[in-house]
mmCIF file of N, CA, C and O in Angstrom:
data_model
loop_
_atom_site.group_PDB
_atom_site.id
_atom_site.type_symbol
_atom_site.label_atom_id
_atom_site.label_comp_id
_atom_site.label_asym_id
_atom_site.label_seq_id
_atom_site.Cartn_x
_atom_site.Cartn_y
_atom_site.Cartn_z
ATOM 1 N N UNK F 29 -40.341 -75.100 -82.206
ATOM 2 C CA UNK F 29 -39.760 -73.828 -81.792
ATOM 3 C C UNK F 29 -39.395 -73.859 -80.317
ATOM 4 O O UNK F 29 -38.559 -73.060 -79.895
ATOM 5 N N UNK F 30 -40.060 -74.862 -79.398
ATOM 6 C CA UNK F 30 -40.036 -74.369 -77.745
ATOM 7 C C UNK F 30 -38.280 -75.029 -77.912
ATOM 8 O O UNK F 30 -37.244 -74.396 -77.709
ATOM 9 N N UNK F 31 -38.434 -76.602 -78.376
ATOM 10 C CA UNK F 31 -37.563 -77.617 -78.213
ATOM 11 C C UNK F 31 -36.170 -76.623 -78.770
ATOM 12 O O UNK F 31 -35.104 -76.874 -78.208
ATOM 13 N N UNK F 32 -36.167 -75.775 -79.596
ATOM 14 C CA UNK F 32 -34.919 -74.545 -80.156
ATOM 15 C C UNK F 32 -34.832 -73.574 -79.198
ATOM 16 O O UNK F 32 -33.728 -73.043 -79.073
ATOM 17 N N UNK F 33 -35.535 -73.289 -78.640
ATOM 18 C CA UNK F 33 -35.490 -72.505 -77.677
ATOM 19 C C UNK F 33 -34.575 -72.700 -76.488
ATOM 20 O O UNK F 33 -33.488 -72.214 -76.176
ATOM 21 N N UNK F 34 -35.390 -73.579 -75.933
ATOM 22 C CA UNK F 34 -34.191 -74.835 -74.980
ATOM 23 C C UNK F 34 -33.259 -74.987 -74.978
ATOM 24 O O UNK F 34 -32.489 -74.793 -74.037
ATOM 25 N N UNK F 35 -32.955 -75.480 -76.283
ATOM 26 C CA UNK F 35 -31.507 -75.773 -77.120
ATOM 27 C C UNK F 35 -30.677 -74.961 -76.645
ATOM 28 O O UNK F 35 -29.651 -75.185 -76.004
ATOM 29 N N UNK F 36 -31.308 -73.645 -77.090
ATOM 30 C CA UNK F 36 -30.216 -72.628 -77.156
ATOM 31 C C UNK F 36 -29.602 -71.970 -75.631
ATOM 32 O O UNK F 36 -28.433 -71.740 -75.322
ATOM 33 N N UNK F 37 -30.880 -71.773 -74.826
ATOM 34 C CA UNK F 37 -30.632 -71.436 -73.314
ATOM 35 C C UNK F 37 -29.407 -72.869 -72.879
ATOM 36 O O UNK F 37 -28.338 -72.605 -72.329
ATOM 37 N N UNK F 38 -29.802 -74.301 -73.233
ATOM 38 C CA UNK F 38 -28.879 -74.736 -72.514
ATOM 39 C C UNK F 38 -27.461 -74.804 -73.212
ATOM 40 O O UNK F 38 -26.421 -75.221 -72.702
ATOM 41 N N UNK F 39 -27.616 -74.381 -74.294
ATOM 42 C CA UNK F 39 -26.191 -74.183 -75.142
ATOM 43 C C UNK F 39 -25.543 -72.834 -74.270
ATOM 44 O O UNK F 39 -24.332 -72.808 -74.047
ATOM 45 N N UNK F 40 -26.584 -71.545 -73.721
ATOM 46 C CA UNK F 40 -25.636 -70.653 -73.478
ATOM 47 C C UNK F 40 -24.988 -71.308 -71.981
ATOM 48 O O UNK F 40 -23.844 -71.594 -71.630
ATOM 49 N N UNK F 41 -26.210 -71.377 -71.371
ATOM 50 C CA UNK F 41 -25.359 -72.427 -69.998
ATOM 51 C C UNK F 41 -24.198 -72.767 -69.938
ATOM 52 O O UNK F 41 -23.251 -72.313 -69.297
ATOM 53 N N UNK F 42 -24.325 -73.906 -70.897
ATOM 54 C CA UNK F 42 -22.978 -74.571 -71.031
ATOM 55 C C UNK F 42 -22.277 -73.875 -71.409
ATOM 56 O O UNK F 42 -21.204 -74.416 -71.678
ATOM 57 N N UNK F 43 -22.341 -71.891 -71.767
ATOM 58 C CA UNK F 43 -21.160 -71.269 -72.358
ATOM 59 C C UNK F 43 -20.371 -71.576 -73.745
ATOM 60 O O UNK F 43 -19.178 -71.321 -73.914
ATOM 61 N N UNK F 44 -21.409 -72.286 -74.908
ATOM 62 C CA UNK F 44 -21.092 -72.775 -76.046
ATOM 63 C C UNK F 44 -21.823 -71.558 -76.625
ATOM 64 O O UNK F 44 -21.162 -71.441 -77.656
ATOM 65 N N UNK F 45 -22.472 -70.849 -76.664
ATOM 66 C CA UNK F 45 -23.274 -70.173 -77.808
ATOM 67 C C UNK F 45 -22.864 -68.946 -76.835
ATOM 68 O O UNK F 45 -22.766 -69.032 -75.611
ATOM 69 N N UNK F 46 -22.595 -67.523 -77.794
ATOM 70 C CA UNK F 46 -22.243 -66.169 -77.441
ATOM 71 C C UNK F 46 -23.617 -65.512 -77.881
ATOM 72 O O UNK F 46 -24.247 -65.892 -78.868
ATOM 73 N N UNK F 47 -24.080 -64.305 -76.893
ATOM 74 C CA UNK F 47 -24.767 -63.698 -76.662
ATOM 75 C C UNK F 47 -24.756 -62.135 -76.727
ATOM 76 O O UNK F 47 -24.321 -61.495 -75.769
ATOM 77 N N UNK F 48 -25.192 -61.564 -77.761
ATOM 78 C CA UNK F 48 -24.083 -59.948 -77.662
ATOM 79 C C UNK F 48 -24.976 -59.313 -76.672
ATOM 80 O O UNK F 48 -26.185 -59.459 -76.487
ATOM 81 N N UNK F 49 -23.838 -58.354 -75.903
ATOM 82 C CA UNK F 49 -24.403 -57.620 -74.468
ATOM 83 C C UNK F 49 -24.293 -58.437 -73.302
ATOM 84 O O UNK F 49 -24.147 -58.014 -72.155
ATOM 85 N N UNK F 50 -24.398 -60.033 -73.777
ATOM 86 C CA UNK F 50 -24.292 -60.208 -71.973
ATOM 87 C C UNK F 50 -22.231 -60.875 -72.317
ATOM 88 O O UNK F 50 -21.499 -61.308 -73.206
ATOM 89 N N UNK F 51 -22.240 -60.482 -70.793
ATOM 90 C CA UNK F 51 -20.783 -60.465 -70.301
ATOM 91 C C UNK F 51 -20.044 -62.020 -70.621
ATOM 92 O O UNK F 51 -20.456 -63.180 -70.587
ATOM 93 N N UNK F 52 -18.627 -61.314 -70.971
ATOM 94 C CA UNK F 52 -17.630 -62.931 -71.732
ATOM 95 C C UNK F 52 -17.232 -63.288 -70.762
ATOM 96 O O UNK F 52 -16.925 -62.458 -69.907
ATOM 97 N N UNK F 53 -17.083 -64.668 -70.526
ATOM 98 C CA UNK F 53 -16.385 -65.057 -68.960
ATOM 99 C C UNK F 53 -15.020 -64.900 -69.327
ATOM 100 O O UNK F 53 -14.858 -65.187 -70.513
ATOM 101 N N UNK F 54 -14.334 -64.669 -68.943
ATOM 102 C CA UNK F 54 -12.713 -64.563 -69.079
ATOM 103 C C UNK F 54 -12.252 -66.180 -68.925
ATOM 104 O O UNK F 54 -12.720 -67.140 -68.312
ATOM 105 N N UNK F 55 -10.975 -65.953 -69.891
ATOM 106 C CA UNK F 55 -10.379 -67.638 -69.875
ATOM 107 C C UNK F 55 -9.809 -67.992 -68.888
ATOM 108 O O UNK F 55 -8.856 -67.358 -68.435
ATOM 109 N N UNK F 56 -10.331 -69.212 -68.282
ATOM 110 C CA UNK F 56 -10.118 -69.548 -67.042
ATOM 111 C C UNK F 56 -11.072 -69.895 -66.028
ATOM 112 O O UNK F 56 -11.010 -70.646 -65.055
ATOM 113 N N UNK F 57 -11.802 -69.296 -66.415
ATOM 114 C CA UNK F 57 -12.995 -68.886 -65.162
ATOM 115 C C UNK F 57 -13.838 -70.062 -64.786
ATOM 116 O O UNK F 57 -13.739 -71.086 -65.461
ATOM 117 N N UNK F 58 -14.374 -70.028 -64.123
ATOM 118 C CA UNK F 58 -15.461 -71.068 -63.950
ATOM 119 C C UNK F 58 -16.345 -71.585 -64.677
ATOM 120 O O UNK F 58 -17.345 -70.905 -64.906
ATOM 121 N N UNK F 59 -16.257 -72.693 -65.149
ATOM 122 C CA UNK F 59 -17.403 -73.177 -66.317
ATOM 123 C C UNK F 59 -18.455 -73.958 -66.334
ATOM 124 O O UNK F 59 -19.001 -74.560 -67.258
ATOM 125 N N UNK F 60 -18.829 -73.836 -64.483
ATOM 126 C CA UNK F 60 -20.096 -74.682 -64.546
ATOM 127 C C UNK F 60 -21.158 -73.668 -64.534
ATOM 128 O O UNK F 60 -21.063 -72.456 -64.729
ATOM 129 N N UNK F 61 -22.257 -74.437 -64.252
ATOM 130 C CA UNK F 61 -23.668 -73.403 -64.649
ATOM 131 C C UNK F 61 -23.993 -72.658 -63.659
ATOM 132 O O UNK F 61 -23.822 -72.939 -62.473
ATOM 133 N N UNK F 62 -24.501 -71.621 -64.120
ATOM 134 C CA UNK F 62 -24.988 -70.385 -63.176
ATOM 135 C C UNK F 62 -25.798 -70.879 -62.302
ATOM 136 O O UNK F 62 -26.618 -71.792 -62.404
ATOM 137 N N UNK F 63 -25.352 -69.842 -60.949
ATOM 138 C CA UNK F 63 -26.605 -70.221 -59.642
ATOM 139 C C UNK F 63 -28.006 -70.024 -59.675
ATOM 140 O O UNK F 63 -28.943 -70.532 -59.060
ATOM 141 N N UNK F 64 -27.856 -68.683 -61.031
ATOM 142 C CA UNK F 64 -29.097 -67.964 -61.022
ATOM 143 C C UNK F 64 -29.334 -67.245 -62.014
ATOM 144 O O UNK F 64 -28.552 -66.375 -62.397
ATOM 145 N N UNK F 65 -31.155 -67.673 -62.921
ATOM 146 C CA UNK F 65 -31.311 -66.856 -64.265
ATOM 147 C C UNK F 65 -31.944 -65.831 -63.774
ATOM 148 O O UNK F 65 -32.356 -65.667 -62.626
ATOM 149 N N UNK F 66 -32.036 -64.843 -65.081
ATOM 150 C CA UNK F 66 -33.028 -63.840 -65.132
ATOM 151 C C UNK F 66 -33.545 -63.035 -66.432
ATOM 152 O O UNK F 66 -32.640 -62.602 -67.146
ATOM 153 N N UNK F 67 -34.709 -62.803 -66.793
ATOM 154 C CA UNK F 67 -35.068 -61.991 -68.001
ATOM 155 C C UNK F 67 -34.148 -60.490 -67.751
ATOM 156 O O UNK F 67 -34.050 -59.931 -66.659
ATOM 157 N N UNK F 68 -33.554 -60.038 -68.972
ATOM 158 C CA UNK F 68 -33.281 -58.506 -68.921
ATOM 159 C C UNK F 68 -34.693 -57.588 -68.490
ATOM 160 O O UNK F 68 -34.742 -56.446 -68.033
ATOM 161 N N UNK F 69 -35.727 -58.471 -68.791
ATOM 162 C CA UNK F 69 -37.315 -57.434 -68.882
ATOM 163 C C UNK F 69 -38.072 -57.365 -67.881
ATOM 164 O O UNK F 69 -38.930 -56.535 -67.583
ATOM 165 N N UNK F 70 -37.401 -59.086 -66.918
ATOM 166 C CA UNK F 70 -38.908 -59.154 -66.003
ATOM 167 C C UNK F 70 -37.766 -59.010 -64.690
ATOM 168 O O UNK F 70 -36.544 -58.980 -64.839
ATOM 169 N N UNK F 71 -38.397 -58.942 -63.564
ATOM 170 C CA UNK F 71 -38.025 -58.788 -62.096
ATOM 171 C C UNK F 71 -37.485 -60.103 -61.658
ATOM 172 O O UNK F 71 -36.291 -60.208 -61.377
ATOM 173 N N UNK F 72 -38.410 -61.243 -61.575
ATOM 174 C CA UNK F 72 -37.676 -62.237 -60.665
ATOM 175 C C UNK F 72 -36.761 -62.754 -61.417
ATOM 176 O O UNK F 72 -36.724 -62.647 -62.643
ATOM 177 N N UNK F 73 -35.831 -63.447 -60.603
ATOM 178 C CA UNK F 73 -34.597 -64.374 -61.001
ATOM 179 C C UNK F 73 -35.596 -66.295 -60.352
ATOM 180 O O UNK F 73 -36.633 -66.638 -59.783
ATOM 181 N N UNK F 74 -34.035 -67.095 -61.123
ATOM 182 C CA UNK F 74 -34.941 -67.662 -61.148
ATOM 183 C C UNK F 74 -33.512 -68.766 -60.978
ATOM 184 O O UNK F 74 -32.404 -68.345 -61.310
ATOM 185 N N UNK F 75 -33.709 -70.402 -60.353
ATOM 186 C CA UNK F 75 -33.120 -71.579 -60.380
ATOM 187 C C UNK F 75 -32.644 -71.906 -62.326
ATOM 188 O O UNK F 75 -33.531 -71.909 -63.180
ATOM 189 N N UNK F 76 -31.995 -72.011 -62.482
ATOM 190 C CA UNK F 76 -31.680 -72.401 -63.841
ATOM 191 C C UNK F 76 -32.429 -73.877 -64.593
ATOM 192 O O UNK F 76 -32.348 -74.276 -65.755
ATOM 193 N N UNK F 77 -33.199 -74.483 -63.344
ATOM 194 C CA UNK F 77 -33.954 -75.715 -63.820
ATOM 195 C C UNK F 77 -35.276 -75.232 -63.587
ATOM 196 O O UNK F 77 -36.159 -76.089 -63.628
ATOM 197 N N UNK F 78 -35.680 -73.824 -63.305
ATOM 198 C CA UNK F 78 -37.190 -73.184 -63.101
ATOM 199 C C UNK F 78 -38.208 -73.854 -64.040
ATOM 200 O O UNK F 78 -37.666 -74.841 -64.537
ATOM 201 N N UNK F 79 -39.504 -73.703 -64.490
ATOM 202 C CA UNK F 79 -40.030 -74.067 -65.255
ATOM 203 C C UNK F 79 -40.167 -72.475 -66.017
ATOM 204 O O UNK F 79 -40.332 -72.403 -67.234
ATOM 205 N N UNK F 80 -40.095 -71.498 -65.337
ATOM 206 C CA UNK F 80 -40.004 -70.047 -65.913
ATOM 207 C C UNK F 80 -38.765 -69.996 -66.469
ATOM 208 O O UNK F 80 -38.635 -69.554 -67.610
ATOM 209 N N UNK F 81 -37.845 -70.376 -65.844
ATOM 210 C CA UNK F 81 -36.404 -69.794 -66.595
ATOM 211 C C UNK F 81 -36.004 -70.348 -67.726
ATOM 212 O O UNK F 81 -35.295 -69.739 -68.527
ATOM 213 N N UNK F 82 -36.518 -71.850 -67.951
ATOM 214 C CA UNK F 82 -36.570 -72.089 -69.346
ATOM 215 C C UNK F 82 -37.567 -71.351 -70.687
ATOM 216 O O UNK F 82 -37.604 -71.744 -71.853
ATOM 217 N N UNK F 83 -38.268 -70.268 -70.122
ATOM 218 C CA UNK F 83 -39.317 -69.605 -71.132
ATOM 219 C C UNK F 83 -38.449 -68.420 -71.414
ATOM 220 O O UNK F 83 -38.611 -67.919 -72.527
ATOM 221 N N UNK F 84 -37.531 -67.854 -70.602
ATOM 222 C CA UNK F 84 -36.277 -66.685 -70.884
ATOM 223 C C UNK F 84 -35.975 -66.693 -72.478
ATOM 224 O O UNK F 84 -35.674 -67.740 -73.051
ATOM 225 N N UNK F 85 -36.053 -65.742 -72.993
ATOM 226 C CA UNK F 85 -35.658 -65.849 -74.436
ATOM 227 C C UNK F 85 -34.123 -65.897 -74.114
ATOM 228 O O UNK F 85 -33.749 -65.532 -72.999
ATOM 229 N N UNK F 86 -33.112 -66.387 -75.162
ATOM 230 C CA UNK F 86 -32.384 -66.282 -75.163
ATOM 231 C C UNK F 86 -31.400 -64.604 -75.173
ATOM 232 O O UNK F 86 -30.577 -64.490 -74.264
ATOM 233 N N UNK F 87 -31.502 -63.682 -75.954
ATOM 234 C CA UNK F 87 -31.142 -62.645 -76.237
ATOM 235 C C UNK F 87 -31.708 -61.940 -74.948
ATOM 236 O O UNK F 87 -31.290 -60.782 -74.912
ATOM 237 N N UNK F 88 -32.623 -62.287 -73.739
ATOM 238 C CA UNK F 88 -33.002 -61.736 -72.726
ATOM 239 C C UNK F 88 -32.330 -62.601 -71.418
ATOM 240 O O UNK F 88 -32.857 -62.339 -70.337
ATOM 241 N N UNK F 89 -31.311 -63.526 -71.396
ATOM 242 C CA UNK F 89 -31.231 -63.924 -70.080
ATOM 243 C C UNK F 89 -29.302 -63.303 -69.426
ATOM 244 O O UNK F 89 -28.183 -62.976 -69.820
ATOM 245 N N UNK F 90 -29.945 -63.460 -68.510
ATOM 246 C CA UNK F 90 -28.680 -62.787 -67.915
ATOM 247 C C UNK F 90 -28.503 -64.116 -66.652
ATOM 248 O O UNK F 90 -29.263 -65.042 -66.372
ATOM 249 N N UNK F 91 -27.277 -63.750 -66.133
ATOM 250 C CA UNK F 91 -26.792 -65.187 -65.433
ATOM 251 C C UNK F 91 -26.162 -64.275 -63.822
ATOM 252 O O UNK F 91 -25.681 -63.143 -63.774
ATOM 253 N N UNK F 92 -26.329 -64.987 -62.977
ATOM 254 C CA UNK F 92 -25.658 -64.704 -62.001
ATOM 255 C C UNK F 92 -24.977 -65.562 -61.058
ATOM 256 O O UNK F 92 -25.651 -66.493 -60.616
ATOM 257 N N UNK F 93 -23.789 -65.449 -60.658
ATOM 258 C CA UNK F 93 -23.432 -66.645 -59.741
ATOM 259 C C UNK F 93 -23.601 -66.396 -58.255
ATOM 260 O O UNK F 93 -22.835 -67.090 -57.585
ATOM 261 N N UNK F 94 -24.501 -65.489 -57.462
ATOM 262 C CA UNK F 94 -24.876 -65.568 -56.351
ATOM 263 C C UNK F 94 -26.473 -64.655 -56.096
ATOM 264 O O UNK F 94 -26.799 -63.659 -56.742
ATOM 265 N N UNK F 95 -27.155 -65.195 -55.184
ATOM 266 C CA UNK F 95 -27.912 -64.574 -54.742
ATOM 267 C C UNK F 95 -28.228 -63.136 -54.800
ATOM 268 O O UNK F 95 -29.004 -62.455 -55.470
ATOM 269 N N UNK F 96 -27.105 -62.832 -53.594
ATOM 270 C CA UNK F 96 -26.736 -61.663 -53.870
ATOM 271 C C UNK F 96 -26.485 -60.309 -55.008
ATOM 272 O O UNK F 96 -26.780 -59.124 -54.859
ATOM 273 N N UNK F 97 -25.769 -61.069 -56.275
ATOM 274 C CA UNK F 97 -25.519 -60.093 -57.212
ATOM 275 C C UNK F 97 -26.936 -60.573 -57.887
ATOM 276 O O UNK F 97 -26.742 -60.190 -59.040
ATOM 277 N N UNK F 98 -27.903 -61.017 -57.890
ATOM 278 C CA UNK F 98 -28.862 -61.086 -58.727
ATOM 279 C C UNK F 98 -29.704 -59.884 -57.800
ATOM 280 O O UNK F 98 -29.891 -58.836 -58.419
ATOM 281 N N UNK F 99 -30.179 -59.925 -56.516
ATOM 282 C CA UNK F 99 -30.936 -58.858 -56.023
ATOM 283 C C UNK F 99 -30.077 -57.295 -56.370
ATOM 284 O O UNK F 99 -30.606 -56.220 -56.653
ATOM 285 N N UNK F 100 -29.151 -57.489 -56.287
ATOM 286 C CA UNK F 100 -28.248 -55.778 -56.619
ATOM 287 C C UNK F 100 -28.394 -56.003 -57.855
ATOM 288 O O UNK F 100 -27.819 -55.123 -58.496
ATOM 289 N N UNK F 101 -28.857 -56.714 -58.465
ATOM 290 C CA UNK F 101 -29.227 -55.912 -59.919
ATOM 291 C C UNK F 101 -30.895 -55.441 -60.062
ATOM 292 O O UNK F 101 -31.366 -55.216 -61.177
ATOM 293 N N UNK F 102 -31.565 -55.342 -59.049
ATOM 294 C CA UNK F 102 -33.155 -55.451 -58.946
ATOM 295 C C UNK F 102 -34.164 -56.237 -59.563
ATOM 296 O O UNK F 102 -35.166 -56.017 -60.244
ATOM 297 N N UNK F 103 -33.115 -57.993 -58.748
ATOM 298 C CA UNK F 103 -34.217 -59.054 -59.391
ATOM 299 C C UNK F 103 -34.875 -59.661 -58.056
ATOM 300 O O UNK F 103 -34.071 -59.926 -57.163
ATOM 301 N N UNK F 104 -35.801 -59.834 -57.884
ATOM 302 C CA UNK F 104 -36.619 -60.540 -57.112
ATOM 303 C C UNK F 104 -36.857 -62.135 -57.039
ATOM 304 O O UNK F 104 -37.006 -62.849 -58.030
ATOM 305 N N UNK F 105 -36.866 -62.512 -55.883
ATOM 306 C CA UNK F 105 -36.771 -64.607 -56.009
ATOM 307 C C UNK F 105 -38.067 -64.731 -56.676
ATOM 308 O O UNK F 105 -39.036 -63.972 -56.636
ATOM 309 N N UNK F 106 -37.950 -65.489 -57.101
ATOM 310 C CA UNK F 106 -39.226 -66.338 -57.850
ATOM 311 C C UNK F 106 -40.242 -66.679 -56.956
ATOM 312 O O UNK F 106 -40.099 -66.766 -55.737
ATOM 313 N N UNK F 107 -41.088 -66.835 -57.472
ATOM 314 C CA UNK F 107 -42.163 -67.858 -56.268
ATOM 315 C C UNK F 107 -42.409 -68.879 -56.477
ATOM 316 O O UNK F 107 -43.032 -69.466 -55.592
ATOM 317 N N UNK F 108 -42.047 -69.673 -57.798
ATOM 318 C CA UNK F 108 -42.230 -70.921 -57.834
ATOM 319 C C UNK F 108 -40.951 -71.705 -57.250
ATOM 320 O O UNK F 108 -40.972 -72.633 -56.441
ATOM 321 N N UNK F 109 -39.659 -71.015 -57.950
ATOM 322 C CA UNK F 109 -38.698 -72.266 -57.052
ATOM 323 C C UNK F 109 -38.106 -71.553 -56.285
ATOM 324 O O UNK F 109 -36.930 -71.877 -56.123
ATOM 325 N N UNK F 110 -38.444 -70.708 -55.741
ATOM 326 C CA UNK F 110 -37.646 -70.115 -54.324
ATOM 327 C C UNK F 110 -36.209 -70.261 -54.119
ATOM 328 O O UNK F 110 -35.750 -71.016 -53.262
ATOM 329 N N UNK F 111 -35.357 -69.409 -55.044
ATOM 330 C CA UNK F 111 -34.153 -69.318 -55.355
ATOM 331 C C UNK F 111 -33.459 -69.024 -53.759
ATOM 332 O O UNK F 111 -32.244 -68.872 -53.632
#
């Protein structure tokens, strides 16, 4: 189950697997991996190679491509990898 789990977070990464509720990148857009994860549930954000951000359920992660828009959404840096 963890090893499916995985799977799937790095399937959304890569923007291969759709997620209902979180946002469609428009065609064109940038298609490398996000700067920055986060649970819909919990506070901190997190490095996308975290050892936390791989425990993100899938149907709970949200993506951000800066610092910035991850704190304006009221996420907090991690303390393990100090985003």
């Amino acid at each position: 189950m963890k090893c499916l789990t995985q799977l799937a977070v790095a399937l959304m990464l890569a923007g291969t697997l759709a997620v209902p509720g979180c946002a469609e990148q428009a065609p064109g857009a940038d298609d490398t991996q996000p700067a920055y994860v986060a649970s819909a549930k919990r506070e901190p954000f997190h490095k996308p190679s975290c050892e936390w951000a791989k425990k993100i359920s899938p149907t709970n992660l949200e993506t951000y491509k800066s610092r910035d828009e991850a704190t304006k959404a009221s996420h907090r840096p991690c303390k393990v990898c100090k985003p």
